[in-house]
């Protein structure tokens, strides 16, 4: 059985290391996972070329990264409620009625925070640095974690309308607002940074590092400049990557994923010390 991660660029992806480690741990020698560069606009042809036989003799699942998540949403024969909520598909699973779309970024972010902060963690007011697609999925994750108020801090607040609308669709109906990136906000329980490391000025790092829960989705460079000085609960981009990959593995294989083996593979690929859950 074959699986792969698709995107552009794709050479940096850690997904093959994570999934192959899971196959090795569970002695699934007949499964493989590779990476393939697929440019914007090319997903439909790539998937069509895989064929449509059922039961599948080869291809079982596809992980989809940028810039293909919207194309995957449109291509899927059906999509999960959480993928519809996020408006993007990062997981395609072959079924008897075609490719089914799902999104593991949202539940992966929730699982990553709960692992580090504890299952009992509840957020009242969350902040997100950035206002793009990742800000939307992590903002929805904050809503899943209980946030009734979510503040987006954006370099271009005027372009945040779609992200605000998306987060506002959550069943809990959080109050979503947007401010300039350099704004100060009081009473925040958890902050998620979705901006590049170079956008985190010393002033922003000093302002947000003391937040009780600090989540930086970026893992390059390592360690994150923000997480390296955060004294409270730190949630990394690797945590997110591992947890969303665990969910993908289970969707592809219908088997429980070996979380620790996958985490260890990610740490090895990044050349970092072990990150023990808080």
Short mmCIF file of N, CA, C and O in Angstrom, two decimals, residues 90-162:
data_model
loop_
_atom_site.label_atom_id
_atom_site.label_comp_id
_atom_site.label_asym_id
_atom_site.label_seq_id
_atom_site.Cartn_x
_atom_site.Cartn_y
_atom_site.Cartn_z
N UNK A 90 -6.38 18.51 4.10
CA UNK A 90 -4.96 18.15 4.09
C UNK A 90 -4.77 16.64 4.06
O UNK A 90 -3.64 16.16 4.13
N UNK A 91 -5.88 15.89 3.95
CA UNK A 91 -5.83 14.43 3.96
C UNK A 91 -6.85 13.89 2.97
O UNK A 91 -8.04 14.22 3.06
N UNK A 92 -6.38 13.06 2.04
CA UNK A 92 -7.27 12.38 1.10
C UNK A 92 -7.13 10.87 1.32
O UNK A 92 -6.02 10.34 1.28
N UNK A 93 -8.26 10.21 1.55
CA UNK A 93 -8.27 8.77 1.80
C UNK A 93 -9.13 8.11 0.74
O UNK A 93 -10.29 8.50 0.55
N UNK A 94 -8.58 7.12 0.07
CA UNK A 94 -9.35 6.42 -0.96
C UNK A 94 -10.40 5.52 -0.32
O UNK A 94 -10.11 4.78 0.62
N UNK A 95 -11.62 5.61 -0.83
CA UNK A 95 -12.71 4.77 -0.34
C UNK A 95 -13.42 4.14 -1.54
O UNK A 95 -13.07 4.40 -2.70
N UNK A 96 -14.41 3.32 -1.26
CA UNK A 96 -15.13 2.63 -2.33
C UNK A 96 -15.91 3.61 -3.21
O UNK A 96 -16.28 3.26 -4.34
N UNK A 97 -16.16 4.83 -2.73
CA UNK A 97 -16.91 5.80 -3.52
C UNK A 97 -16.05 7.00 -3.91
O UNK A 97 -16.58 8.06 -4.24
N UNK A 98 -14.74 6.83 -3.89
CA UNK A 98 -13.85 7.91 -4.31
C UNK A 98 -13.00 8.41 -3.17
O UNK A 98 -12.93 7.81 -2.10
N UNK A 99 -12.35 9.55 -3.39
CA UNK A 99 -11.44 10.11 -2.39
C UNK A 99 -12.23 10.93 -1.37
O UNK A 99 -13.01 11.80 -1.73
N UNK A 100 -12.01 10.61 -0.10
CA UNK A 100 -12.67 11.32 1.00
C UNK A 100 -11.69 12.33 1.58
O UNK A 100 -10.53 12.00 1.86
N UNK A 101 -12.14 13.57 1.76
CA UNK A 101 -11.29 14.62 2.29
C UNK A 101 -11.48 14.84 3.77
O UNK A 101 -12.61 14.80 4.28
N UNK A 102 -10.39 15.06 4.47
CA UNK A 102 -10.45 15.35 5.90
C UNK A 102 -9.41 16.41 6.23
O UNK A 102 -8.58 16.78 5.38
N UNK A 103 -9.46 16.91 7.44
CA UNK A 103 -8.48 17.89 7.89
C UNK A 103 -7.99 17.47 9.27
O UNK A 103 -8.78 17.40 10.22
N UNK A 104 -6.69 17.18 9.38
CA UNK A 104 -6.11 16.79 10.67
C UNK A 104 -5.34 17.93 11.32
O UNK A 104 -4.84 17.77 12.43
N UNK A 105 -5.25 19.09 10.65
CA UNK A 105 -4.57 20.24 11.25
C UNK A 105 -5.32 20.74 12.48
O UNK A 105 -4.70 21.04 13.51
N UNK A 106 -6.64 20.83 12.38
CA UNK A 106 -7.44 21.33 13.49
C UNK A 106 -7.37 20.41 14.70
O UNK A 106 -6.96 20.84 15.79
N UNK A 107 -7.74 19.13 14.59
CA UNK A 107 -7.65 18.25 15.77
C UNK A 107 -6.21 18.02 16.21
O UNK A 107 -5.95 17.79 17.39
N UNK A 108 -5.26 18.09 15.26
CA UNK A 108 -3.86 17.94 15.63
C UNK A 108 -3.39 19.07 16.53
O UNK A 108 -2.64 18.86 17.49
N UNK A 109 -3.84 20.29 16.23
CA UNK A 109 -3.48 21.44 17.07
C UNK A 109 -4.09 21.31 18.46
O UNK A 109 -3.43 21.60 19.47
N UNK A 110 -5.34 20.86 18.52
CA UNK A 110 -5.98 20.67 19.82
C UNK A 110 -5.24 19.61 20.63
O UNK A 110 -4.96 19.81 21.83
N UNK A 111 -4.88 18.49 20.00
CA UNK A 111 -4.17 17.42 20.69
C UNK A 111 -2.80 17.86 21.16
O UNK A 111 -2.34 17.49 22.25
N UNK A 112 -2.12 18.67 20.35
CA UNK A 112 -0.78 19.15 20.71
C UNK A 112 -0.84 20.02 21.97
O UNK A 112 -0.02 19.89 22.88
N UNK A 113 -1.83 20.91 22.03
CA UNK A 113 -1.97 21.77 23.21
C UNK A 113 -2.33 20.95 24.43
O UNK A 113 -1.77 21.14 25.53
N UNK A 114 -3.27 20.03 24.28
CA UNK A 114 -3.70 19.23 25.44
C UNK A 114 -2.57 18.34 25.96
O UNK A 114 -2.48 18.09 27.16
N UNK A 115 -1.72 17.85 25.06
CA UNK A 115 -0.61 17.03 25.52
C UNK A 115 0.33 17.83 26.40
O UNK A 115 0.80 17.34 27.44
N UNK A 116 0.63 19.05 26.01
CA UNK A 116 1.59 19.87 26.74
C UNK A 116 0.96 20.58 27.94
O UNK A 116 1.60 20.71 28.99
N UNK A 117 -0.27 21.06 27.79
CA UNK A 117 -0.91 21.85 28.84
C UNK A 117 -1.77 21.01 29.77
O UNK A 117 -2.16 21.48 30.83
N UNK A 118 -2.06 19.77 29.37
CA UNK A 118 -2.91 18.90 30.17
C UNK A 118 -4.31 18.83 29.61
O UNK A 118 -4.83 19.80 29.04
N UNK A 119 -4.95 17.67 29.80
CA UNK A 119 -6.29 17.47 29.25
C UNK A 119 -7.31 18.45 29.83
O UNK A 119 -8.33 18.74 29.21
N UNK A 120 -7.04 18.95 31.05
CA UNK A 120 -7.99 19.86 31.68
C UNK A 120 -7.85 21.30 31.28
O UNK A 120 -8.63 22.15 31.72
N UNK A 121 -6.87 21.60 30.41
CA UNK A 121 -6.66 23.00 30.02
C UNK A 121 -7.86 23.55 29.27
O UNK A 121 -8.40 22.91 28.37
N UNK A 122 -8.27 24.74 29.66
CA UNK A 122 -9.35 25.43 28.98
C UNK A 122 -8.94 26.87 28.76
O UNK A 122 -8.45 27.54 29.68
N UNK A 123 -9.14 27.34 27.57
CA UNK A 123 -8.75 28.70 27.19
C UNK A 123 -9.98 29.59 27.17
O UNK A 123 -11.01 29.22 26.60
N UNK A 124 -9.88 30.77 27.78
CA UNK A 124 -10.97 31.73 27.74
C UNK A 124 -10.75 32.77 26.65
O UNK A 124 -11.63 33.03 25.84
N UNK A 125 -9.54 33.34 26.63
CA UNK A 125 -9.19 34.35 25.63
C UNK A 125 -7.91 33.91 24.93
O UNK A 125 -6.87 33.76 25.57
N UNK A 126 -7.97 33.66 23.64
CA UNK A 126 -6.81 33.25 22.86
C UNK A 126 -6.40 34.32 21.88
O UNK A 126 -7.24 35.11 21.40
N UNK A 127 -5.11 34.36 21.58
CA UNK A 127 -4.59 35.30 20.58
C UNK A 127 -3.84 34.52 19.51
O UNK A 127 -3.21 33.49 19.81
N UNK A 128 -3.90 34.99 18.29
CA UNK A 128 -3.20 34.37 17.17
C UNK A 128 -2.41 35.44 16.45
O UNK A 128 -2.98 36.47 16.03
N UNK A 129 -1.10 35.23 16.32
CA UNK A 129 -0.26 36.14 15.55
C UNK A 129 -0.30 35.68 14.10
O UNK A 129 0.17 34.59 13.77
N UNK A 130 -0.86 36.52 13.24
CA UNK A 130 -1.06 36.15 11.85
C UNK A 130 -2.54 36.04 11.54
O UNK A 130 -3.38 35.95 12.45
N UNK A 131 -2.89 36.04 10.26
CA UNK A 131 -4.30 35.99 9.88
C UNK A 131 -4.53 35.19 8.61
O UNK A 131 -5.53 35.39 7.92
N UNK A 132 -3.62 34.25 8.30
CA UNK A 132 -3.76 33.45 7.09
C UNK A 132 -4.47 32.12 7.35
O UNK A 132 -5.19 31.97 8.34
N UNK A 133 -4.22 31.14 6.47
CA UNK A 133 -4.89 29.86 6.57
C UNK A 133 -4.55 29.12 7.86
O UNK A 133 -5.42 28.52 8.49
N UNK A 134 -3.27 29.19 8.27
CA UNK A 134 -2.89 28.51 9.51
C UNK A 134 -3.50 29.20 10.71
O UNK A 134 -3.87 28.55 11.70
N UNK A 135 -3.61 30.52 10.65
CA UNK A 135 -4.27 31.25 11.72
C UNK A 135 -5.73 30.83 11.85
O UNK A 135 -6.27 30.75 12.97
N UNK A 136 -6.38 30.53 10.74
CA UNK A 136 -7.77 30.09 10.78
C UNK A 136 -7.90 28.75 11.48
O UNK A 136 -8.75 28.57 12.36
N UNK A 137 -7.06 27.78 11.11
CA UNK A 137 -7.18 26.45 11.72
C UNK A 137 -6.79 26.46 13.18
O UNK A 137 -7.43 25.81 14.01
N UNK A 138 -5.74 27.23 13.55
CA UNK A 138 -5.35 27.28 14.95
C UNK A 138 -6.32 28.14 15.76
O UNK A 138 -6.54 27.88 16.95
N UNK A 139 -6.91 29.15 15.14
CA UNK A 139 -7.95 29.90 15.83
C UNK A 139 -9.15 29.03 16.14
O UNK A 139 -9.74 29.11 17.23
N UNK A 140 -9.52 28.17 15.20
CA UNK A 140 -10.60 27.22 15.45
C UNK A 140 -10.21 26.23 16.55
O UNK A 140 -11.05 25.82 17.35
N UNK A 141 -8.92 25.87 16.60
CA UNK A 141 -8.45 24.98 17.67
C UNK A 141 -8.62 25.66 19.02
O UNK A 141 -9.02 25.02 20.01
N UNK A 142 -8.32 26.97 19.11
CA UNK A 142 -8.53 27.70 20.36
C UNK A 142 -10.00 27.70 20.75
O UNK A 142 -10.35 27.57 21.93
N UNK A 143 -10.87 27.83 19.76
CA UNK A 143 -12.31 27.75 20.04
C UNK A 143 -12.68 26.37 20.57
O UNK A 143 -13.49 26.24 21.50
N UNK A 144 -12.09 25.32 19.98
CA UNK A 144 -12.32 23.96 20.47
C UNK A 144 -11.87 23.81 21.92
O UNK A 144 -12.43 23.02 22.69
N UNK A 145 -10.83 24.56 22.29
CA UNK A 145 -10.29 24.51 23.64
C UNK A 145 -11.03 25.44 24.59
O UNK A 145 -10.61 25.60 25.74
N UNK A 146 -12.11 26.04 24.14
CA UNK A 146 -12.97 26.81 25.02
C UNK A 146 -12.92 28.31 24.88
O UNK A 146 -13.65 29.02 25.59
N UNK A 147 -12.09 28.83 24.00
CA UNK A 147 -11.94 30.29 23.89
C UNK A 147 -13.25 30.93 23.41
O UNK A 147 -13.74 30.62 22.33
N UNK A 148 -13.76 31.85 24.20
CA UNK A 148 -14.94 32.62 23.79
C UNK A 148 -14.55 33.93 23.12
O UNK A 148 -15.37 34.57 22.48
N UNK A 149 -13.27 34.32 23.31
CA UNK A 149 -12.71 35.51 22.65
C UNK A 149 -11.42 35.11 21.95
O UNK A 149 -10.57 34.44 22.54
N UNK A 150 -11.29 35.51 20.70
CA UNK A 150 -10.08 35.24 19.93
C UNK A 150 -9.66 36.53 19.24
O UNK A 150 -10.44 37.14 18.51
N UNK A 151 -8.43 36.94 19.51
CA UNK A 151 -7.90 38.16 18.91
C UNK A 151 -6.82 37.80 17.90
O UNK A 151 -5.85 37.11 18.23
N UNK A 152 -7.02 38.23 16.66
CA UNK A 152 -6.01 38.06 15.62
C UNK A 152 -5.14 39.30 15.59
O UNK A 152 -5.65 40.43 15.65
N UNK A 153 -3.83 39.10 15.51
CA UNK A 153 -2.90 40.22 15.39
C UNK A 153 -2.18 40.06 14.06
O UNK A 153 -1.40 39.14 13.86
N UNK A 154 -2.49 40.96 13.13
CA UNK A 154 -2.09 40.77 11.74
C UNK A 154 -1.24 41.92 11.24
O UNK A 154 -1.42 43.08 11.63
N UNK A 155 -0.30 41.57 10.35
CA UNK A 155 0.49 42.60 9.69
C UNK A 155 -0.38 43.45 8.78
O UNK A 155 -0.11 44.63 8.58
N UNK A 156 -1.45 42.86 8.25
CA UNK A 156 -2.40 43.58 7.41
C UNK A 156 -3.81 43.27 7.90
O UNK A 156 -4.48 42.38 7.36
N UNK A 157 -4.28 43.96 8.93
CA UNK A 157 -5.60 43.66 9.50
C UNK A 157 -6.74 43.69 8.48
O UNK A 157 -7.71 42.94 8.60
N UNK A 158 -6.60 44.53 7.47
CA UNK A 158 -7.66 44.65 6.48
C UNK A 158 -7.86 43.40 5.64
O UNK A 158 -8.90 43.24 5.00
N UNK A 159 -6.86 42.51 5.64
CA UNK A 159 -6.97 41.29 4.83
C UNK A 159 -7.41 40.08 5.65
O UNK A 159 -7.34 38.95 5.17
N UNK A 160 -7.86 40.31 6.88
CA UNK A 160 -8.18 39.20 7.79
C UNK A 160 -9.64 38.78 7.76
O UNK A 160 -10.05 37.90 8.51
N UNK A 161 -10.44 39.38 6.87
CA UNK A 161 -11.88 39.13 6.87
C UNK A 161 -12.26 37.67 6.73
O UNK A 161 -13.13 37.16 7.45
N UNK A 162 -11.61 36.96 5.80
CA UNK A 162 -11.97 35.55 5.58
C UNK A 162 -11.63 34.70 6.80
O UNK A 162 -12.41 33.81 7.17
#
